[in-house]
Amino acid sequence: MGKIFKFKELDFRFKRGINMKRVTAKAPVNIALIKYWGKRDNVNITPYNSSISITLDNLYTVTTIEESNEFSFYLNGKKQTKEESQRVLLFLQNFASIDEISKINVFSTNYVPTAAGLASSASGFAALAVAANEYFNTQLEFKRLAAVTRMGSGSACRSLLGGFVAWNKTGEVYEITSPIKDLVLISVMIEEKQKPISSRKAMEITVNTSPLFPFWTIITNRDFIDMKHAIVSGQYELIGELTEKSARLMHATMLAANPPILYMKDDSIVIWDLIQRLRSRGVYAYITMDAGPNVKILTKSSHQINILEELKNLGFNTSVVSRIGEGARIING
Ligand code: 2P0
């Protein structure tokens, strides 16, 4: 896979001042099984519907905040312009004063293909929130930290925790206890290009113009409850069915918007078709898709080889296999 950065590339920043104050946080990518799509409140990022995600173990962002004499933001080793840094600068004001923020460098590295539908903004803002809370000693308690994190990116609040994570439409974020340990998520890369339309803009168009949007919220809020039960009681089949239903319904709701929003490519549909065929042969496989063309396949470890082989036969050679992982945390201080 093209854009996975190696740990070695982090080293460049540690060559300067060894006595500098520095905090590093790591936050995982999460993939929604019950999708979040649509904001009731664009300032506080309050969603119309509750969502549920799984946290991935091997795709994540590492963010370091380090003492400096001016503010700079580096993404994947590249210094960002003032305009590109604006969203980070605004976000940090939830943790510290402008004066304090003007004395730090922020280094953020995504171990995930940026903007390829694998939600690097979620892991990015979760890592930044956890690092800033520690660096500035803001001491936001979890509820407040989650509320602030979602202002960076809605789904980022789910990356604070591990396992199965619920983000209730009332704002509450919590882990759902489950006997399930054997779920595997295969992310199939279809395109690594920047997405044509940001999810933020796409959500707004969907809320304002899609005649299906009211159905989306009613059905999804019901499916959220069913998914919670399925996770707690370890019902693999129901988890898979509700996951695929949520993706189908979200993309159909977007497609009914004006202008229509279509993230799928021909290859996404080819894989979707493959998964249906595999399922009819008894393979545990369900697909989900986010705001991009890449397809994620929910399966069990015992079925993973079979699926990867079938994907290869169709020419899809770049996939990442993830297991269920832990939430965001400080990795050094
Ligand atoms: C999700 N997505 O639940 C859904 C499914 C993409 C499709 O949350 O505008 O970056 O910052 O709140 O969280 C991606 O959108 O959007 C997303 P904002 P966010 O994962």
Tab-separated table of C-alpha atoms and ligand atoms in Angstrom:
chain	number	residue	atom	x	y	z
A	1	MET	CA	0.000	0.000	0.000
A	2	GLY	CA	1.469	3.327	-1.130
A	3	LYS	CA	1.238	5.821	1.686
A	4	ILE	CA	1.950	3.986	4.900
A	5	PHE	CA	4.711	5.890	6.649
A	6	LYS	CA	7.514	4.074	8.386
A	7	PHE	CA	8.363	4.704	12.041
A	8	LYS	CA	11.840	5.816	10.960
A	9	GLU	CA	10.325	8.937	9.460
A	10	LEU	CA	9.320	10.149	12.910
A	11	ASP	CA	12.944	10.368	14.010
A	12	PHE	CA	13.781	13.636	12.241
A	13	ARG	CA	11.914	15.693	14.779
A	14	PHE	CA	13.647	14.326	17.826
A	15	LYS	CA	17.100	15.521	16.761
A	16	ARG	CA	16.485	18.968	18.195
A	17	GLY	CA	16.612	19.908	21.924
A	18	ILE	CA	16.401	16.833	24.139
A	19	ASN	CA	15.153	18.831	27.152
A	20	MET	CA	12.155	20.317	25.369
A	21	LYS	CA	8.697	19.712	26.752
A	22	ARG	CA	7.083	17.132	24.492
A	23	VAL	CA	3.981	14.924	24.532
A	24	THR	CA	3.107	12.167	22.044
A	25	ALA	CA	-0.304	10.554	21.624
A	26	LYS	CA	-1.505	7.736	19.413
A	27	ALA	CA	-5.095	7.345	18.230
A	28	PRO	CA	-6.642	4.597	16.098
A	29	VAL	CA	-8.771	4.737	12.989
A	30	ASN	CA	-12.356	3.659	13.593
A	31	ILE	CA	-14.769	2.284	11.024
A	32	ALA	CA	-18.470	2.833	11.568
A	33	LEU	CA	-20.711	-0.215	11.477
A	34	ILE	CA	-23.725	2.032	12.038
A	35	LYS	CA	-22.790	5.198	10.155
A	36	TYR	CA	-22.971	8.808	11.305
A	37	TRP	CA	-24.324	10.972	8.479
A	38	GLY	CA	-25.853	14.375	9.111
A	39	LYS	CA	-25.414	17.153	11.648
A	40	ARG	CA	-28.241	18.686	13.615
A	41	ASP	CA	-25.886	21.399	14.863
A	42	ASN	CA	-22.904	22.430	12.755
A	43	VAL	CA	-21.082	24.222	15.577
A	44	ASN	CA	-21.181	21.611	18.335
A	45	ILE	CA	-21.327	18.767	15.785
A	46	THR	CA	-24.423	17.146	17.208
A	47	PRO	CA	-25.518	14.265	14.949
A	48	TYR	CA	-29.044	13.442	13.826
A	49	ASN	CA	-28.316	9.789	14.453
A	50	SER	CA	-26.389	7.602	16.864
A	51	SER	CA	-23.508	5.567	15.426
A	52	ILE	CA	-21.333	2.583	16.342
A	53	SER	CA	-17.791	1.833	15.227
A	54	ILE	CA	-15.023	-0.678	15.665
A	55	THR	CA	-11.568	0.540	16.536
A	56	LEU	CA	-8.769	-0.810	14.347
A	57	ASP	CA	-5.487	-2.075	15.770
A	58	ASN	CA	-3.024	-1.229	12.974
A	59	LEU	CA	-4.152	2.021	11.328
A	60	TYR	CA	-3.596	5.129	13.414
A	61	THR	CA	-2.193	8.625	13.823
A	62	VAL	CA	0.741	9.573	16.040
A	63	THR	CA	0.847	13.225	17.128
A	64	THR	CA	3.581	15.008	19.026
A	65	ILE	CA	3.287	18.464	20.571
A	66	GLU	CA	6.632	20.027	21.257
A	67	GLU	CA	7.817	23.302	22.769
A	68	SER	CA	8.929	25.858	20.176
A	69	ASN	CA	9.162	29.625	19.660
A	70	GLU	CA	6.446	29.751	17.006
A	71	PHE	CA	3.406	27.735	15.973
A	72	SER	CA	3.848	25.250	13.127
A	73	PHE	CA	1.883	22.210	12.077
A	74	TYR	CA	3.571	19.332	10.232
A	75	LEU	CA	1.461	16.652	8.556
A	76	ASN	CA	3.273	13.482	7.492
A	77	GLY	CA	6.596	15.321	7.807
A	78	LYS	CA	5.543	18.316	5.687
A	79	LYS	CA	5.157	21.791	7.166
A	80	GLN	CA	1.641	23.030	6.461
A	81	THR	CA	0.774	26.542	5.273
A	82	LYS	CA	-1.116	28.996	7.498
A	83	GLU	CA	-4.359	28.135	5.700
A	84	GLU	CA	-3.784	24.390	6.036
A	85	SER	CA	-2.979	24.801	9.749
A	86	GLN	CA	-6.060	26.905	10.506
A	87	ARG	CA	-8.343	24.004	11.493
A	88	VAL	CA	-5.717	22.680	13.915
A	89	LEU	CA	-5.058	26.138	15.347
A	90	LEU	CA	-8.766	26.719	15.987
A	91	PHE	CA	-9.172	23.273	17.504
A	92	LEU	CA	-6.279	23.799	19.933
A	93	GLN	CA	-8.042	26.851	21.351
A	94	ASN	CA	-10.292	24.404	23.193
A	95	PHE	CA	-7.248	23.481	25.264
A	96	ALA	CA	-5.061	26.577	25.607
A	97	SER	CA	-4.770	30.310	24.955
A	98	ILE	CA	-3.446	31.695	21.653
A	99	ASP	CA	-0.331	32.766	23.520
A	100	GLU	CA	0.368	29.195	24.686
A	101	ILE	CA	-0.454	27.734	21.262
A	102	SER	CA	1.992	30.113	19.584
A	103	LYS	CA	4.801	28.316	21.440
A	104	ILE	CA	4.337	24.795	20.064
A	105	ASN	CA	5.026	22.651	17.029
A	106	VAL	CA	2.548	19.921	16.199
A	107	PHE	CA	3.790	16.866	14.260
A	108	SER	CA	1.081	14.548	13.031
A	109	THR	CA	1.775	11.354	11.104
A	110	ASN	CA	-0.948	9.186	9.646
A	111	TYR	CA	-0.183	5.496	9.382
A	112	VAL	CA	-3.076	5.281	6.947
A	113	PRO	CA	-3.687	6.596	3.422
A	114	THR	CA	-4.875	10.196	3.923
A	115	ALA	CA	-8.320	11.040	2.532
A	116	ALA	CA	-8.809	7.610	0.984
A	117	GLY	CA	-11.987	6.861	2.915
A	118	LEU	CA	-10.156	5.400	5.909
A	119	ALA	CA	-11.047	8.238	8.261
A	120	SER	CA	-7.596	9.638	9.029
A	121	SER	CA	-9.236	12.882	10.206
A	122	ALA	CA	-10.883	10.883	13.003
A	123	SER	CA	-7.626	9.395	14.286
A	124	GLY	CA	-5.910	12.758	13.652
A	125	PHE	CA	-8.236	14.833	15.817
A	126	ALA	CA	-8.440	12.160	18.523
A	127	ALA	CA	-4.626	12.058	18.767
A	128	LEU	CA	-4.426	15.850	18.768
A	129	ALA	CA	-7.078	16.150	21.485
A	130	VAL	CA	-5.401	13.612	23.765
A	131	ALA	CA	-1.946	15.148	23.192
A	132	ALA	CA	-3.182	18.726	23.778
A	133	ASN	CA	-5.133	17.775	26.905
A	134	GLU	CA	-1.914	16.360	28.356
A	135	TYR	CA	0.579	18.940	27.017
A	136	PHE	CA	-1.377	21.982	28.229
A	137	ASN	CA	-2.536	20.144	31.354
A	138	THR	CA	-6.111	21.134	30.462
A	139	GLN	CA	-7.487	18.103	32.312
A	140	LEU	CA	-10.781	17.908	30.436
A	141	GLU	CA	-12.726	14.957	31.823
A	142	PHE	CA	-13.766	12.307	29.283
A	143	LYS	CA	-17.253	13.649	28.543
A	144	ARG	CA	-15.925	17.128	27.786
A	145	LEU	CA	-12.919	15.736	25.891
A	146	ALA	CA	-15.291	13.755	23.633
A	147	ALA	CA	-17.450	16.854	23.030
A	148	VAL	CA	-14.389	18.902	22.086
A	149	THR	CA	-12.883	16.121	19.947
A	150	ARG	CA	-15.991	15.851	17.789
A	151	MET	CA	-15.706	19.562	16.953
A	152	GLY	CA	-12.483	18.674	15.114
A	153	SER	CA	-14.196	15.854	13.255
A	154	GLY	CA	-17.453	14.229	14.325
A	155	SER	CA	-16.319	10.622	14.097
A	156	ALA	CA	-13.065	11.458	15.950
A	157	CYS	CA	-14.844	11.107	19.301
A	158	ARG	CA	-15.225	7.369	18.570
A	159	SER	CA	-11.432	7.040	18.136
A	160	LEU	CA	-10.912	7.967	21.792
A	161	LEU	CA	-12.034	4.507	22.871
A	162	GLY	CA	-11.312	0.911	21.896
A	163	GLY	CA	-13.319	-2.124	20.819
A	164	PHE	CA	-16.928	-1.375	19.843
A	165	VAL	CA	-17.706	2.288	20.442
A	166	ALA	CA	-21.098	3.996	20.531
A	167	TRP	CA	-21.595	7.711	19.895
A	168	ASN	CA	-25.128	8.452	20.992
A	169	LYS	CA	-26.989	11.301	19.327
A	170	THR	CA	-27.282	12.833	22.797
A	171	GLY	CA	-23.486	13.177	22.803
A	172	GLU	CA	-22.488	10.286	25.043
A	173	VAL	CA	-19.494	8.213	23.845
A	174	TYR	CA	-18.874	4.783	25.395
A	175	GLU	CA	-17.494	1.300	24.794
A	176	ILE	CA	-19.935	-1.548	24.271
A	177	THR	CA	-18.837	-4.687	26.083
A	178	SER	CA	-18.904	-7.742	23.852
A	179	PRO	CA	-17.893	-11.404	23.838
A	180	ILE	CA	-16.826	-10.905	20.204
A	181	LYS	CA	-13.072	-11.082	19.681
A	182	ASP	CA	-12.742	-12.614	16.242
A	183	LEU	CA	-13.923	-9.864	13.887
A	184	VAL	CA	-11.460	-8.838	11.196
A	185	LEU	CA	-11.795	-5.879	8.855
A	186	ILE	CA	-10.220	-6.016	5.412
A	187	SER	CA	-9.791	-2.559	3.840
A	188	VAL	CA	-9.441	-2.795	0.075
A	189	MET	CA	-7.750	0.182	-1.576
A	190	ILE	CA	-9.392	1.227	-4.782
A	191	GLU	CA	-8.045	4.724	-5.190
A	192	GLU	CA	-5.699	6.781	-3.102
A	193	LYS	CA	-6.694	10.107	-4.611
A	194	GLN	CA	-8.120	12.922	-2.505
A	195	LYS	CA	-11.874	12.623	-2.339
A	196	PRO	CA	-13.835	14.857	-4.733
A	197	ILE	CA	-16.088	16.235	-2.000
A	198	SER	CA	-15.397	16.411	1.722
A	199	SER	CA	-17.684	14.413	3.975
A	200	ARG	CA	-18.510	17.629	5.827
A	201	LYS	CA	-19.883	19.243	2.643
A	202	ALA	CA	-21.505	15.999	1.474
A	203	MET	CA	-23.340	15.641	4.779
A	204	GLU	CA	-24.658	19.168	4.542
A	205	ILE	CA	-25.966	18.615	0.989
A	206	THR	CA	-27.579	15.331	2.073
A	207	VAL	CA	-29.316	16.875	5.091
A	208	ASN	CA	-30.591	19.823	3.052
A	209	THR	CA	-31.671	18.094	-0.146
A	210	SER	CA	-32.092	14.307	0.145
A	211	PRO	CA	-35.766	13.289	0.352
A	212	LEU	CA	-34.561	10.053	1.965
A	213	PHE	CA	-32.836	11.819	4.865
A	214	PRO	CA	-35.804	11.601	7.318
A	215	PHE	CA	-36.001	7.825	6.681
A	216	TRP	CA	-32.241	7.528	7.184
A	217	THR	CA	-32.415	9.029	10.664
A	218	ILE	CA	-35.467	7.043	11.801
A	219	ILE	CA	-34.161	3.698	10.530
A	220	THR	CA	-30.588	4.269	11.690
A	221	ASN	CA	-31.596	5.217	15.219
A	222	ARG	CA	-33.561	1.949	15.392
A	223	ASP	CA	-30.696	-0.072	13.911
A	224	PHE	CA	-28.332	1.493	16.454
A	225	ILE	CA	-30.338	-0.147	19.251
A	226	ASP	CA	-30.449	-3.499	17.434
A	227	MET	CA	-26.707	-3.335	16.751
A	228	LYS	CA	-25.984	-2.673	20.409
A	229	HIS	CA	-27.933	-5.824	21.361
A	230	ALA	CA	-26.184	-7.823	18.636
A	231	ILE	CA	-22.762	-6.740	19.910
A	232	VAL	CA	-23.546	-7.362	23.575
A	233	SER	CA	-24.978	-10.809	22.835
A	234	GLY	CA	-22.287	-11.778	20.297
A	235	GLN	CA	-24.543	-12.264	17.249
A	236	TYR	CA	-22.080	-12.260	14.361
A	237	GLU	CA	-24.658	-12.611	11.580
A	238	LEU	CA	-26.827	-9.778	12.835
A	239	ILE	CA	-23.782	-7.509	13.236
A	240	GLY	CA	-22.832	-8.208	9.619
A	241	GLU	CA	-26.354	-7.687	8.290
A	242	LEU	CA	-26.860	-4.400	10.135
A	243	THR	CA	-23.405	-3.192	9.054
A	244	GLU	CA	-24.125	-3.749	5.393
A	245	LYS	CA	-27.618	-2.292	5.716
A	246	SER	CA	-26.227	0.921	7.226
A	247	ALA	CA	-23.724	1.379	4.383
A	248	ARG	CA	-26.380	0.677	1.730
A	249	LEU	CA	-28.835	3.085	3.296
A	250	MET	CA	-26.259	5.856	3.780
A	251	HIS	CA	-25.054	5.687	0.174
A	252	ALA	CA	-28.638	5.518	-1.149
A	253	THR	CA	-29.548	8.583	0.928
A	254	MET	CA	-26.553	10.468	-0.483
A	255	LEU	CA	-27.363	9.417	-4.017
A	256	ALA	CA	-30.857	10.883	-3.649
A	257	ALA	CA	-29.377	14.277	-2.719
A	258	ASN	CA	-29.201	17.153	-5.180
A	259	PRO	CA	-26.515	17.298	-6.527
A	260	PRO	CA	-26.150	13.532	-6.046
A	261	ILE	CA	-23.189	12.331	-4.011
A	262	LEU	CA	-21.568	9.205	-5.343
A	263	TYR	CA	-18.402	7.918	-3.678
A	264	MET	CA	-18.527	4.427	-5.202
A	265	LYS	CA	-16.501	3.461	-8.235
A	266	ASP	CA	-17.017	0.512	-10.577
A	267	ASP	CA	-14.485	-1.466	-8.544
A	268	SER	CA	-16.436	-0.852	-5.333
A	269	ILE	CA	-19.436	-2.517	-6.947
A	270	VAL	CA	-17.342	-5.417	-8.284
A	271	ILE	CA	-16.222	-6.142	-4.711
A	272	TRP	CA	-19.726	-5.738	-3.362
A	273	ASP	CA	-20.890	-8.353	-5.863
A	274	LEU	CA	-18.041	-10.695	-4.885
A	275	ILE	CA	-18.958	-10.445	-1.214
A	276	GLN	CA	-22.569	-11.360	-1.927
A	277	ARG	CA	-21.451	-14.410	-3.891
A	278	LEU	CA	-19.052	-15.474	-1.130
A	279	ARG	CA	-21.777	-15.106	1.464
A	280	SER	CA	-24.118	-17.348	-0.514
A	281	ARG	CA	-21.313	-19.972	-0.321
A	282	GLY	CA	-21.269	-19.743	3.482
A	283	VAL	CA	-18.383	-17.298	3.945
A	284	TYR	CA	-18.859	-14.762	6.752
A	285	ALA	CA	-18.353	-11.516	4.795
A	286	TYR	CA	-20.202	-8.192	4.867
A	287	ILE	CA	-19.163	-4.940	3.287
A	288	THR	CA	-19.179	-1.347	4.381
A	289	MET	CA	-18.084	1.864	2.657
A	290	ASP	CA	-17.475	5.386	3.877
A	291	ALA	CA	-16.982	8.731	2.166
A	292	GLY	CA	-14.691	7.290	-0.482
A	293	PRO	CA	-14.531	4.415	-2.975
A	294	ASN	CA	-12.585	1.968	-0.801
A	295	VAL	CA	-14.435	-1.057	0.454
A	296	LYS	CA	-14.108	-2.562	3.911
A	297	ILE	CA	-15.055	-6.176	4.456
A	298	LEU	CA	-16.118	-7.420	7.846
A	299	THR	CA	-15.160	-11.059	8.333
A	300	LYS	CA	-13.669	-13.597	10.771
A	301	SER	CA	-10.007	-14.579	10.869
A	302	SER	CA	-10.841	-18.092	9.637
A	303	HIS	CA	-12.379	-16.654	6.426
A	304	GLN	CA	-9.827	-13.965	5.765
A	305	ILE	CA	-7.442	-15.988	3.528
A	306	ASN	CA	-10.312	-17.145	1.347
A	307	ILE	CA	-11.510	-13.556	0.831
A	308	LEU	CA	-8.009	-12.196	0.156
A	309	GLU	CA	-7.486	-14.893	-2.500
A	310	GLU	CA	-10.781	-14.099	-4.192
A	311	LEU	CA	-9.872	-10.400	-4.168
A	312	LYS	CA	-6.498	-11.163	-5.755
A	313	ASN	CA	-8.189	-13.207	-8.473
A	314	LEU	CA	-10.124	-10.076	-9.387
A	315	GLY	CA	-6.943	-7.954	-9.389
A	316	PHE	CA	-7.322	-6.309	-5.967
A	317	ASN	CA	-3.895	-6.734	-4.422
A	318	THR	CA	-3.710	-3.861	-1.960
A	319	SER	CA	-5.602	-4.505	1.213
A	320	VAL	CA	-4.956	-4.050	4.892
A	321	VAL	CA	-6.220	-6.563	7.429
A	322	SER	CA	-7.086	-5.097	10.834
A	323	ARG	CA	-8.273	-6.546	14.091
A	324	ILE	CA	-10.156	-4.858	16.913
A	325	GLY	CA	-7.855	-2.409	18.707
A	326	GLU	CA	-7.453	-0.082	21.657
A	327	GLY	CA	-8.445	3.566	22.022
A	328	ALA	CA	-6.327	6.729	22.009
A	329	ARG	CA	-3.566	7.117	24.560
A	330	ILE	CA	-0.413	8.988	25.471
A	331	ILE	CA	2.630	7.013	24.399
A	332	ASN	CA	5.226	9.233	26.016
A	333	GLY	CA	5.253	12.505	27.906
B	1	2P0	C1	-18.787	7.623	9.992
B	1	2P0	N1	-18.243	9.185	8.137
B	1	2P0	O1	-19.668	7.316	10.806
B	1	2P0	C2	-19.233	8.354	8.731
B	1	2P0	C3	-19.608	7.380	7.656
B	1	2P0	C4	-18.018	8.887	6.742
B	1	2P0	C5	-19.095	7.964	6.375
B	1	2P0	O2	-17.934	10.360	9.988
B	1	2P0	O3	-17.902	16.777	9.286
B	1	2P0	O4	-14.880	13.475	9.302
B	1	2P0	O5	-15.889	16.289	10.669
B	1	2P0	O6	-18.127	15.612	11.474
B	1	2P0	O7	-16.520	12.631	11.021
B	1	2P0	C6	-16.701	11.111	8.174
B	1	2P0	O8	-16.996	12.373	8.554
B	1	2P0	O9	-17.171	14.476	9.493
B	1	2P0	C7	-17.661	10.205	8.825
B	1	2P0	P1	-17.274	15.863	10.277
B	1	2P0	P2	-16.297	13.238	9.707
B	1	2P0	O10	-17.600	7.291	10.143
